[in-house]
Coordinates of C-alpha atoms in Angstrom, one line a residue:
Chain A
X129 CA -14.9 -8.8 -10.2
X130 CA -11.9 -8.9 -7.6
X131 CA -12.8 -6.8 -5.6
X132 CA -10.1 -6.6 -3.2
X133 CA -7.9 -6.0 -6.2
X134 CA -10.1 -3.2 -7.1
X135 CA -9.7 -1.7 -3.3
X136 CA -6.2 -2.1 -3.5
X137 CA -5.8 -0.2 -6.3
X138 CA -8.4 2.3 -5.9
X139 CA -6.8 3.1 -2.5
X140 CA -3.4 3.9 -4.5
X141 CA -5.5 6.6 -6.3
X142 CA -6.8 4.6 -9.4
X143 CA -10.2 6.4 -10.3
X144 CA -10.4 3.8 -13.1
X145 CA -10.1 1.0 -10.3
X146 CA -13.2 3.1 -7.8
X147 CA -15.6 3.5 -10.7
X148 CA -15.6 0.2 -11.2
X149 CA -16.9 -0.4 -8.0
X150 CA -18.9 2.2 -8.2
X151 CA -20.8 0.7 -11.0
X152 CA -21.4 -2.1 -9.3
X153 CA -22.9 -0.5 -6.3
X154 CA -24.2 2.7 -7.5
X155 CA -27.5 1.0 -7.8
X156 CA -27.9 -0.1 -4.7
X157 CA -26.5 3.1 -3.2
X158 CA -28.9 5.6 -5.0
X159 CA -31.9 3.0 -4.2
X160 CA -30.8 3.6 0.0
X161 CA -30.5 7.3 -0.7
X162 CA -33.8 7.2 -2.5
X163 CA -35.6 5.8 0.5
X164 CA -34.0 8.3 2.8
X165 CA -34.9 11.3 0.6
X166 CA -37.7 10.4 -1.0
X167 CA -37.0 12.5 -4.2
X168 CA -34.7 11.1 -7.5
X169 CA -33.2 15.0 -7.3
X170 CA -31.4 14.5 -3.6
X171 CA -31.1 10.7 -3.7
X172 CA -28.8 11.3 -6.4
X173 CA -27.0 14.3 -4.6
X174 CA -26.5 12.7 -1.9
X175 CA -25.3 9.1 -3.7
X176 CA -22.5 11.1 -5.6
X177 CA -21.8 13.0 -2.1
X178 CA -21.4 9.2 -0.8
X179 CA -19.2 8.0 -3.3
X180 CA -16.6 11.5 -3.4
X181 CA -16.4 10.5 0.4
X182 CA -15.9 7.2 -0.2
X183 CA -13.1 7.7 -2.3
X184 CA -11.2 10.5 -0.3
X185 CA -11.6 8.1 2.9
X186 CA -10.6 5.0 1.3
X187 CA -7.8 5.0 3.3
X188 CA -10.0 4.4 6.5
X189 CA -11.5 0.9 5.0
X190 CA -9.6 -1.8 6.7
X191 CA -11.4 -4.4 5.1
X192 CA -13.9 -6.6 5.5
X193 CA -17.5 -5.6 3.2
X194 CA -16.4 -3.3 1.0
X195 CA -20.4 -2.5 0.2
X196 CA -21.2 -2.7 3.8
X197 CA -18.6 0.3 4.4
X198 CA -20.0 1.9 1.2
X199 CA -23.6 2.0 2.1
X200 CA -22.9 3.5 5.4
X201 CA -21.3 6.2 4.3
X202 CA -24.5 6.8 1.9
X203 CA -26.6 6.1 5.3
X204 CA -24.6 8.9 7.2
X205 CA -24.5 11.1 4.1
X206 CA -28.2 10.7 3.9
X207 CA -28.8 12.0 7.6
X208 CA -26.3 14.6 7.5
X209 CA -28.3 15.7 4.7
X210 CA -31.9 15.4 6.2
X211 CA -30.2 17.3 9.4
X212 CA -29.3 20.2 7.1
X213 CA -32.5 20.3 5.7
X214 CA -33.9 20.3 9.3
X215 CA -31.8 23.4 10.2
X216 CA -32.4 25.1 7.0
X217 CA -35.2 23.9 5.2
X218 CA -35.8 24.7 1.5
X219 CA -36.9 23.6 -1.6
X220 CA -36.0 22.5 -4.5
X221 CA -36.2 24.7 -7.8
X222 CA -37.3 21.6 -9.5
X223 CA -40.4 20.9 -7.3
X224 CA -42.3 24.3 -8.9
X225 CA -43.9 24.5 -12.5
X226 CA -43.1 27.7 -14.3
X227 CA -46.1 29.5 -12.8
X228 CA -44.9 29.2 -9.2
X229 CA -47.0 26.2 -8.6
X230 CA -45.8 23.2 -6.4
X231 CA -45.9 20.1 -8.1
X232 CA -46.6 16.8 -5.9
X233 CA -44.6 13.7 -7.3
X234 CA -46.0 10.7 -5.7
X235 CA -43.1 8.6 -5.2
X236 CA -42.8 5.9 -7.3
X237 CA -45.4 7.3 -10.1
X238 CA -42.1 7.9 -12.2
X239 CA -41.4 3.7 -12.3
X240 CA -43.3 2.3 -15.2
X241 CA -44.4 -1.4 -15.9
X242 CA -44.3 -2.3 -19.6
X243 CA -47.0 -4.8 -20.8
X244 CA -49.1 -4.5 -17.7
X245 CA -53.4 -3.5 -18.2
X246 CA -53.8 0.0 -17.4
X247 CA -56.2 -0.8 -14.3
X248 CA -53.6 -3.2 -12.8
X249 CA -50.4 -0.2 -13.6
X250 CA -53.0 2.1 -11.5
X251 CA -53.5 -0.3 -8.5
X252 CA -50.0 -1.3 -8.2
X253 CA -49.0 2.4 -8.4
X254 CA -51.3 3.1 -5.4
X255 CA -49.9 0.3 -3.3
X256 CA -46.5 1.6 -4.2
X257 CA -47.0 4.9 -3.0
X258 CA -48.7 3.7 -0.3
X259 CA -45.7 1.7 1.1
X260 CA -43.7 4.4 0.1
X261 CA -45.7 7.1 2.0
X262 CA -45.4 4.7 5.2
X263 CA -41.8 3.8 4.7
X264 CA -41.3 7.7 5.2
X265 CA -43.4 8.0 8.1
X266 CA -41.3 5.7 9.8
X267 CA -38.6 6.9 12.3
X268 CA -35.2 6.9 10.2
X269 CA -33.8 4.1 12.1
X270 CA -36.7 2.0 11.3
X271 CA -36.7 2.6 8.0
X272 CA -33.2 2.2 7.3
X273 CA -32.9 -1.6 8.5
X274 CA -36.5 -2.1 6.8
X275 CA -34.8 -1.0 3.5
X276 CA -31.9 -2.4 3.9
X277 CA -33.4 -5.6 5.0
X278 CA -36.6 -5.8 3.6
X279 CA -35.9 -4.2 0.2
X280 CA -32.7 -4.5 -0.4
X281 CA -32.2 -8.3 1.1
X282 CA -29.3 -7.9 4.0
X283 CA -29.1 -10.4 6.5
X284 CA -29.1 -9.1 10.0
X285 CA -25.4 -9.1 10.0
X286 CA -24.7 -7.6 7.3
X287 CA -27.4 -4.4 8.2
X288 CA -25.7 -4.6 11.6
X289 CA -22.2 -3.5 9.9
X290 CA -23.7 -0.5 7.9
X291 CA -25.7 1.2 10.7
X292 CA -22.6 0.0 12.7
X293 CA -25.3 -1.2 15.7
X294 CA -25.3 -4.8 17.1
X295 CA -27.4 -7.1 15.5
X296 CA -29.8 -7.1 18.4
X297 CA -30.8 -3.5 17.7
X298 CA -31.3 -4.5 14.0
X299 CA -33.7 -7.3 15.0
X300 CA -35.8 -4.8 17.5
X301 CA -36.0 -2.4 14.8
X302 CA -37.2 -4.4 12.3
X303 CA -39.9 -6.1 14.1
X304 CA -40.8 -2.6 15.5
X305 CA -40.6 -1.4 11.7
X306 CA -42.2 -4.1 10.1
X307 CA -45.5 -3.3 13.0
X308 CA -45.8 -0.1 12.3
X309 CA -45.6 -0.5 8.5
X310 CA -48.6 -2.9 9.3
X311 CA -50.6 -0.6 10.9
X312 CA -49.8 2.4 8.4
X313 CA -51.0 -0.3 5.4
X314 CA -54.0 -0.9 7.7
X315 CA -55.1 2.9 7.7
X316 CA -54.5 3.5 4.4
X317 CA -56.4 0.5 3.4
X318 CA -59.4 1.3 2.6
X319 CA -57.6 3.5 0.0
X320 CA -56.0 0.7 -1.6
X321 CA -57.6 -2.4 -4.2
X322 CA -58.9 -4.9 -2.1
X323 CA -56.8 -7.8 -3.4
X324 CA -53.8 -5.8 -1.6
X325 CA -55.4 -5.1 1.6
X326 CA -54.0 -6.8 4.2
X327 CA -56.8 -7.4 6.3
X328 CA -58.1 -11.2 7.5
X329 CA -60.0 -12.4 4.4
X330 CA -56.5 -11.9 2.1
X331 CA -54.4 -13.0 4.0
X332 CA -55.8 -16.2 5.2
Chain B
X73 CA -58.1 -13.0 20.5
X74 CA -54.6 -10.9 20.4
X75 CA -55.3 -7.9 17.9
X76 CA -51.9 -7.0 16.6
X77 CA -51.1 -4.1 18.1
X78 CA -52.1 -5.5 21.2
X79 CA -48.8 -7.6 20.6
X80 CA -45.8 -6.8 22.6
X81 CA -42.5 -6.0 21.3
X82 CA -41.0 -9.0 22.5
X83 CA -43.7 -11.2 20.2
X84 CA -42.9 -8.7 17.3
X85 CA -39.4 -9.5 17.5
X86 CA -39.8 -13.5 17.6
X87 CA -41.9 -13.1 14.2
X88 CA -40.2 -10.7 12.8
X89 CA -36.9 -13.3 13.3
X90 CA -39.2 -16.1 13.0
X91 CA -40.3 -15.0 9.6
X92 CA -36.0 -14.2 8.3
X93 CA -35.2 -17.3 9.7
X94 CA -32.8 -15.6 12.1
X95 CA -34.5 -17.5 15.3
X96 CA -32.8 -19.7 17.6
X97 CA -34.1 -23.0 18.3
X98 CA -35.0 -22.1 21.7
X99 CA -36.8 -19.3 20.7
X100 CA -38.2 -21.4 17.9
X101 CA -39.4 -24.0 20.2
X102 CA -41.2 -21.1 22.2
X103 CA -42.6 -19.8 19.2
X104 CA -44.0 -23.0 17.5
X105 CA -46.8 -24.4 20.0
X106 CA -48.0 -20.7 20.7
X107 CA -48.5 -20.3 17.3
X108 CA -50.8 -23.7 17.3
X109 CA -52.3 -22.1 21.0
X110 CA -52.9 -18.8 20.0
X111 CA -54.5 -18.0 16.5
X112 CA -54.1 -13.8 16.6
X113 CA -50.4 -14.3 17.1
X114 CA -50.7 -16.4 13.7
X115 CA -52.8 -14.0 12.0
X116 CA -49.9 -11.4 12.7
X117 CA -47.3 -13.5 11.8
X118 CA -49.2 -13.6 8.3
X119 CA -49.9 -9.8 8.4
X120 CA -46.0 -9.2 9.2
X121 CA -45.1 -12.2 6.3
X122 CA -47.3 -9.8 4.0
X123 CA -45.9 -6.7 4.6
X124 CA -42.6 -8.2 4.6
X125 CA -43.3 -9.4 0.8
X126 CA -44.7 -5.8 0.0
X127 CA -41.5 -4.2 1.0
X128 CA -39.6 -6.8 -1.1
X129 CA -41.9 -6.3 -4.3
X130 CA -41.4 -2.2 -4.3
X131 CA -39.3 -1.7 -7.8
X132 CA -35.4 -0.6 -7.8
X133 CA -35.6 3.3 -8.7
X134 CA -33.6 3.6 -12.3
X135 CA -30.2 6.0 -11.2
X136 CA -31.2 9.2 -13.2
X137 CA -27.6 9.0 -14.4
X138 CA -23.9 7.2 -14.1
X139 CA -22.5 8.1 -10.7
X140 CA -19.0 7.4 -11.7
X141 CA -16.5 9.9 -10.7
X142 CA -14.0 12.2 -13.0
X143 CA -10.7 13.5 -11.5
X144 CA -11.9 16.4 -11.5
X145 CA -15.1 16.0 -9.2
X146 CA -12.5 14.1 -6.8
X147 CA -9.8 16.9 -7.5
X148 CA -7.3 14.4 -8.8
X149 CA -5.3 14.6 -12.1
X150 CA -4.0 11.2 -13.5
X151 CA -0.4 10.9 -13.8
X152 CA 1.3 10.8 -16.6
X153 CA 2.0 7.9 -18.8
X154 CA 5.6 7.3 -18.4
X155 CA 5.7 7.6 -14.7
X156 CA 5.0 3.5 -14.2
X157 CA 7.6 3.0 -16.9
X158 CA 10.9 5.3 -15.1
X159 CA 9.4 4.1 -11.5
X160 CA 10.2 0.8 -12.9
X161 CA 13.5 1.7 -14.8
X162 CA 14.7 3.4 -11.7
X163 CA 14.3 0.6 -9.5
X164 CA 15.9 -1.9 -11.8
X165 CA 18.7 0.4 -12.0
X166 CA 19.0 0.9 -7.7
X167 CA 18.7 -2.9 -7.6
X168 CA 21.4 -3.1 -10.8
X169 CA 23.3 -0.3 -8.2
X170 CA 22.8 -2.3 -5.4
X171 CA 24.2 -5.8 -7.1
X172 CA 27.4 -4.0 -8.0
X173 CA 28.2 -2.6 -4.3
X174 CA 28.0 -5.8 -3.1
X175 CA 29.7 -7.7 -6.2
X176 CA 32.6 -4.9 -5.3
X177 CA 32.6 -5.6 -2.1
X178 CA 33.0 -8.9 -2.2
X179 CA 35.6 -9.2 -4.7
X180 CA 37.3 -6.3 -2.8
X181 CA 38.3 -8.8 0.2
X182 CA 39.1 -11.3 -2.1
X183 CA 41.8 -8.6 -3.7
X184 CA 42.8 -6.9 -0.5
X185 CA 43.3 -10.6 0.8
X186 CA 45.2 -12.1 -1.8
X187 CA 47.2 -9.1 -2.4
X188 CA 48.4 -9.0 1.0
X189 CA 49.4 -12.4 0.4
X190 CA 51.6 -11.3 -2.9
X191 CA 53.1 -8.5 -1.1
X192 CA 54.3 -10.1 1.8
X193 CA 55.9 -13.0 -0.5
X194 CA 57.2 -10.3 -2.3
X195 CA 58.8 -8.5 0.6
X196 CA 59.7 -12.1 1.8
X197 CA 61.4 -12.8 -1.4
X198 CA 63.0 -9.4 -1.5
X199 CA 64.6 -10.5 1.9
X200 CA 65.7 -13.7 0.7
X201 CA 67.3 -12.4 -2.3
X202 CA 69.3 -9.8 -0.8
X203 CA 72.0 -11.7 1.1
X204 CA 72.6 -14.1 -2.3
X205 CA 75.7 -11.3 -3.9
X206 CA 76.9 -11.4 -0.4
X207 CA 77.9 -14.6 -0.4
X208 CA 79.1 -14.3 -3.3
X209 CA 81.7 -11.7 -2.5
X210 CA 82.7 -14.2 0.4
X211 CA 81.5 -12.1 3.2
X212 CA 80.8 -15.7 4.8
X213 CA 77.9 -14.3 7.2
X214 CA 74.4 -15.3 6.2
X215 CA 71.7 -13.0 6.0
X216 CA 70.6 -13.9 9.6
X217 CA 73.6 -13.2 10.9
X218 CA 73.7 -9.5 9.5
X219 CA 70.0 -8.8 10.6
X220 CA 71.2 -10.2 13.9
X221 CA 73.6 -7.1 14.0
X222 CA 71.1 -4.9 13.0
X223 CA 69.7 -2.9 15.3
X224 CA 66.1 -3.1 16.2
X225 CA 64.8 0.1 14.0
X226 CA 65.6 -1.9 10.9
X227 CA 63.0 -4.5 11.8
X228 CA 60.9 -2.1 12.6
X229 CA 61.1 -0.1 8.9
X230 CA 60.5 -3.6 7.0
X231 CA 57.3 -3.9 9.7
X232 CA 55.9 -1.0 8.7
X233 CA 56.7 -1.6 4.7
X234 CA 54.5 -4.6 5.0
X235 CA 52.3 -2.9 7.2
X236 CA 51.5 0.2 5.1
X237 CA 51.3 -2.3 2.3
X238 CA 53.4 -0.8 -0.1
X239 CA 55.2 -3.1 -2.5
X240 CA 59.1 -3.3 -2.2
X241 CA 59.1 -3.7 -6.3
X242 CA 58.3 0.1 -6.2
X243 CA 61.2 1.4 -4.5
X244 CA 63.5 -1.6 -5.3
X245 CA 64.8 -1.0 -9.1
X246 CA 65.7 2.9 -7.3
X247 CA 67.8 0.9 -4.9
X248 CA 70.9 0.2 -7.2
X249 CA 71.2 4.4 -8.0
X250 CA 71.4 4.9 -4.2
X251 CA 73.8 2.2 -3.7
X252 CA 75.9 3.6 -6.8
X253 CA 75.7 7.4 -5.5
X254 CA 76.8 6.2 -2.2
X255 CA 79.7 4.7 -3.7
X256 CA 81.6 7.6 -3.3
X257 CA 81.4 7.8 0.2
X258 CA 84.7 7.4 2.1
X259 CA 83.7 5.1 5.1
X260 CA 84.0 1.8 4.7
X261 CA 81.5 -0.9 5.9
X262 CA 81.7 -4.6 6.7
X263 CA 80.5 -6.5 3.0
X264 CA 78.6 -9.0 5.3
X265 CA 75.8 -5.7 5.9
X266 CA 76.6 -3.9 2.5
X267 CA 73.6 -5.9 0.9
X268 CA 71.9 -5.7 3.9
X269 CA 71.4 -1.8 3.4
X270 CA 69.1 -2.7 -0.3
X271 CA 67.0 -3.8 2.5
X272 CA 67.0 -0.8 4.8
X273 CA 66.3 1.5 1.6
X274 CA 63.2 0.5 1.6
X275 CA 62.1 1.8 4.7
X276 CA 63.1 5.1 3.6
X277 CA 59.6 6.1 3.3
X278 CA 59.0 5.4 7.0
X279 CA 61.6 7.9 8.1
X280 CA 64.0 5.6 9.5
X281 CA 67.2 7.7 9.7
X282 CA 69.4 5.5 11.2
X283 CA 68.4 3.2 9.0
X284 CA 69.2 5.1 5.2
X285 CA 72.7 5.9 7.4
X286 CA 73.1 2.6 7.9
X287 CA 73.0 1.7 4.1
X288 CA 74.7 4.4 2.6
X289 CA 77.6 3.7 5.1
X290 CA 77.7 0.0 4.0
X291 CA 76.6 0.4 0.0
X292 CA 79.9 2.4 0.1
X293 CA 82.1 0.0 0.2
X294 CA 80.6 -2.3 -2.7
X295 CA 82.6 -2.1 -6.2
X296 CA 80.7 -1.5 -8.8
X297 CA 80.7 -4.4 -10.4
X298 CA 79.2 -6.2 -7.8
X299 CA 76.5 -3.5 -6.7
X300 CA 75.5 -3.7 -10.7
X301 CA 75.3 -7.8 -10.1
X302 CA 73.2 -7.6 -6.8
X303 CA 71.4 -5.0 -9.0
X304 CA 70.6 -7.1 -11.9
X305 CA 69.8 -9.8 -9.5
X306 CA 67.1 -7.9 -7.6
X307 CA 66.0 -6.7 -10.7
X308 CA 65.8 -10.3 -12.4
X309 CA 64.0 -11.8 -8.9
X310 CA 61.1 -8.6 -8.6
X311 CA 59.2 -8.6 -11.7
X312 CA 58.1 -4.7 -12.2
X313 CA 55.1 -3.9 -10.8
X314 CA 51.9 -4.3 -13.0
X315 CA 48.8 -2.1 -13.6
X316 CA 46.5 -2.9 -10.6
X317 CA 49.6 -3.1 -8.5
X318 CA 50.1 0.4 -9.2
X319 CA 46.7 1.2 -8.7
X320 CA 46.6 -0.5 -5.9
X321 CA 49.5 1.3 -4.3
X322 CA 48.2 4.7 -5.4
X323 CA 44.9 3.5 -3.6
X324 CA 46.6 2.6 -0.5
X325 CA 49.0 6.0 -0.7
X326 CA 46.4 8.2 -1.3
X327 CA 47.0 9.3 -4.6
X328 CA 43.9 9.5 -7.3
X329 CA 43.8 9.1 -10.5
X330 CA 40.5 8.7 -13.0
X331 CA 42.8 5.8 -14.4
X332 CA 43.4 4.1 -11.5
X333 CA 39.9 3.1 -10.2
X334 CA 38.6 -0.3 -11.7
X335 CA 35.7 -0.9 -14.1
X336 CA 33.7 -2.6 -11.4
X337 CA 34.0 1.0 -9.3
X338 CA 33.7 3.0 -12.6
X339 CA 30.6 1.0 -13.2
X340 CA 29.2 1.7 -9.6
X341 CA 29.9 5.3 -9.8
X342 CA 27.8 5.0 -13.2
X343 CA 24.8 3.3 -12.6
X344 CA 24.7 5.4 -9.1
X345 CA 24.1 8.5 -10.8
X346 CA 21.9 6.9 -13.6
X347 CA 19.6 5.8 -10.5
X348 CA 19.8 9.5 -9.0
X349 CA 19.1 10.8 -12.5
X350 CA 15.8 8.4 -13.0
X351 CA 14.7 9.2 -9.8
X352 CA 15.1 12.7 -9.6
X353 CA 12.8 12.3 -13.4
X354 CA 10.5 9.6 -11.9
X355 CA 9.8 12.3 -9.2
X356 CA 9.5 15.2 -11.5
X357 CA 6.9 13.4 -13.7
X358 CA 4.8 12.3 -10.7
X359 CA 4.1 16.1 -10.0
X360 CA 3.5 16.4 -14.3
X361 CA 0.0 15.1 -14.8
X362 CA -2.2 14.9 -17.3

């Protein structure tokens, strides 16, 4: 894919030229959004949100990381979004069963793992969720350069660009991240299968 | 031993780089003998390598659809289909208008240049062939001597006849009728200057009284026989004018005609409005879209 090409064109106003981009980002996109919102519903709000802007404000890009530029936007759409939440909170029709009742979706239940024992889908499940549960209990800036990082394999310059901070405050947050991920695991381990605790006899 | 949350943020930081491979060698060569010193820093340095590799193992979340976007979402309309192909027909044809301007313009120079050299050998010839029937009516004076005698307003018409470019061939083959209707005038005139008024004719158009008195006083005394060979002679030596030579002159003079204006400015004037015509269609299908 040449993707300056695609800019270049996608900047003159050819769709066909953006969505091709967009396909090959939109996973990584919705994934960042995911993180932020914690539910498929708003992740995928916000990741079409992201995109619209991106393609309106193409004209801003100057170059460099095209996906760097991309998933900043879906980072700042993402807080914009939790901030209006904050201001007005609400919730989503598609949280309640038909009698009024509020369902609880453990994030990352919906993921399945084809040709794995049932015991072992369980387990892994629960460590998911459990990572998942401390990933949201981190502070937002935490958790965005422990996803983008950690998850989603950026090296520190390349996190830098899309919280636009210097790399030094992606190297602070990180190891601050990465702690209290450590100690989040550590209280919820006694809820977890003792081959993923990460206490001293499984790690050493 | 160091529990690790008893670890400061400055240790957090060196493991947490220590573990991406983002640390410097200095800090790396801080880092390395504390680790061998100091076994709770190593135990959190594995704790931190296992979250680390926790993070990294959590599944991609499938997209619950395409995120691809539809002019409409983006409140776009694609344009229509032919507006690449009279974009690109209407700058062929500015670039086709372009080539032709400067093709004119060039060969314009050449003409005006070239033509100015004709008409002043014309006039020149013109001058030269006037005194010829004099001397054969045995007037004895050369040409030079009669536009010696001359006064200075003469010299001043055939100036400005070179000057406004108009070619004497035009107004020459009228010159003979003049001289014939002047015939009956009743003053004589030296012969020497009688052929020297053909000449003076010609600045008619300059309004040069003295001058057309000048040569109706003198054509007055030729006979007939030998106004008609001076005639014949100009007439023989100035070939009538041709085509562009008339175009030319009605160019220079002012006067237009359809007729008169050459292919290269007929083309000009042609592809010029076929580029205003594309454009104005390239710019009317950009705001048609589809």
């Amino acid at each position: 894919m040449d993707e300056e090409r695609l800019v270049r064109a996608a900047k003159s106003g050819d769709l066909d030229a953006f969505n091709r981009l967009v396909i090959e980002y939109q996973s990584r996109a919705y994934n960042l959004a995911y993180r932020f919102m914690s539910d498929p519903a708003s992740a995928a709000d916000v990741t079409q949100d992201a995109f619209i802007s991106a393609f309106r404000g193409l004209g801003r890009f100057r170059g460099g990381s095209f996906r760097s530029w991309l998933l900043r936007i879906v980072v700042n759409a993402c807080y914009d979004e939790l901030r209006r939440r904050k201001r007005r909170p609400e919730s989503s029709l598609d949280e309640f069963t038909d009698d009024g009742e509020r369902l609880f979706v453990e994030p990352g239940t919906s993921f399945s793992h084809e040709g794995k024992k049932p015991e072992q889908e369980v387990e892994r499940s629960e460590l998911r969720a459990a990572i998942e549960k401390c990933l949201d209990e981190l502070p937002r800036d935490f958790m965005t350069v422990a996803v983008l990082v950690d998850i989603q394999g950026f090296d520190y310059k390349e996190a830098a660009r899309v919280i636009g901070k210097p790399v030094g405050t992606v190297k602070s947050r990180l190891a601050r991240a990465r702690g209290r991920m450590r100690e989040c695991l550590n209280r919820r381990g006694e809820l977890l299968p003792s081959r993923f605790r990460l206490d001293d006899e499984t790690i050493r | 031993m160091k529990e690790y949350n008893q670890l400061s943020t400055r240790d957090l930081e060196l493991l947490s780089a220590y573990i991406d491979g983002e640390l410097s060698a200095r800090g790396l060569a801080r880092l390395l003998p504390r680790l061998d010193r100091e076994p709770g820093l190593k135990q959190a340095l594995e704790e931190m390598k296992a979250v680390v590799q926790q993070l990294g193992s959590l599944p991609e979340a499938p997209m619950p659809r395409s995120f691809t976007l539809t002019p409409d979402v983006v409140g776009i309309r694609s344009r229509h289909r032919a507006y690449p192909v009279f974009q690109f027909a209407t700058a062929l044809a500015a670039i086709a208008f372009v080539a032709l301007v400067g093709l004119d313009t060039v060969v314009g120079q050449f003409s005006v240049a070239s033509r100015g050299a004709v008409m002043s050998d014309v006039v020149q010839e013109a001058l030269v062939a006037a005194p010829q029937p004099e001397a054969e009516l045995g007037t004895g004076e050369t040409f030079a001597q009669a536009d010696d005698q001359r006064d200075g307003v003469d010299v001043l018409a055939e100036e400005e006849v070179a000057g406004a470019l108009v070619p004497p061939a035009l107004e020459a083959p009228g010159e003979p009728d003049e001289a014939l209707r002047s015939e009956a005038s009743p003053s004589p005139q030296p012969p020497a200057e009688k052929a020297v008024g053909g000449e003076t004719i010609i600045g008619e158009g300059a309004g040069e009284q003295p001058a057309v008195t000048y040569a109706d006083e003198h054509a007055a005394t030729l006979d007939a026989d030998s106004m008609n060979a001076v005639t014949e002679t100009q007439k023989s030596d100035i070939e009538p004018p041709g085509d562009a030579d008339l175009a030319f002159a009605q160019e220079t003079t002012g006067r237009w005609s359809p007729a008169s204006l050459p292919i290269l400015r007929l083309l000009e004037i042609g592809v010029g409005s076929l580029v205003l015509i594309l454009g104005g269609l390239t710019l009317w299908i950009r705001t048609k879209r589809i």
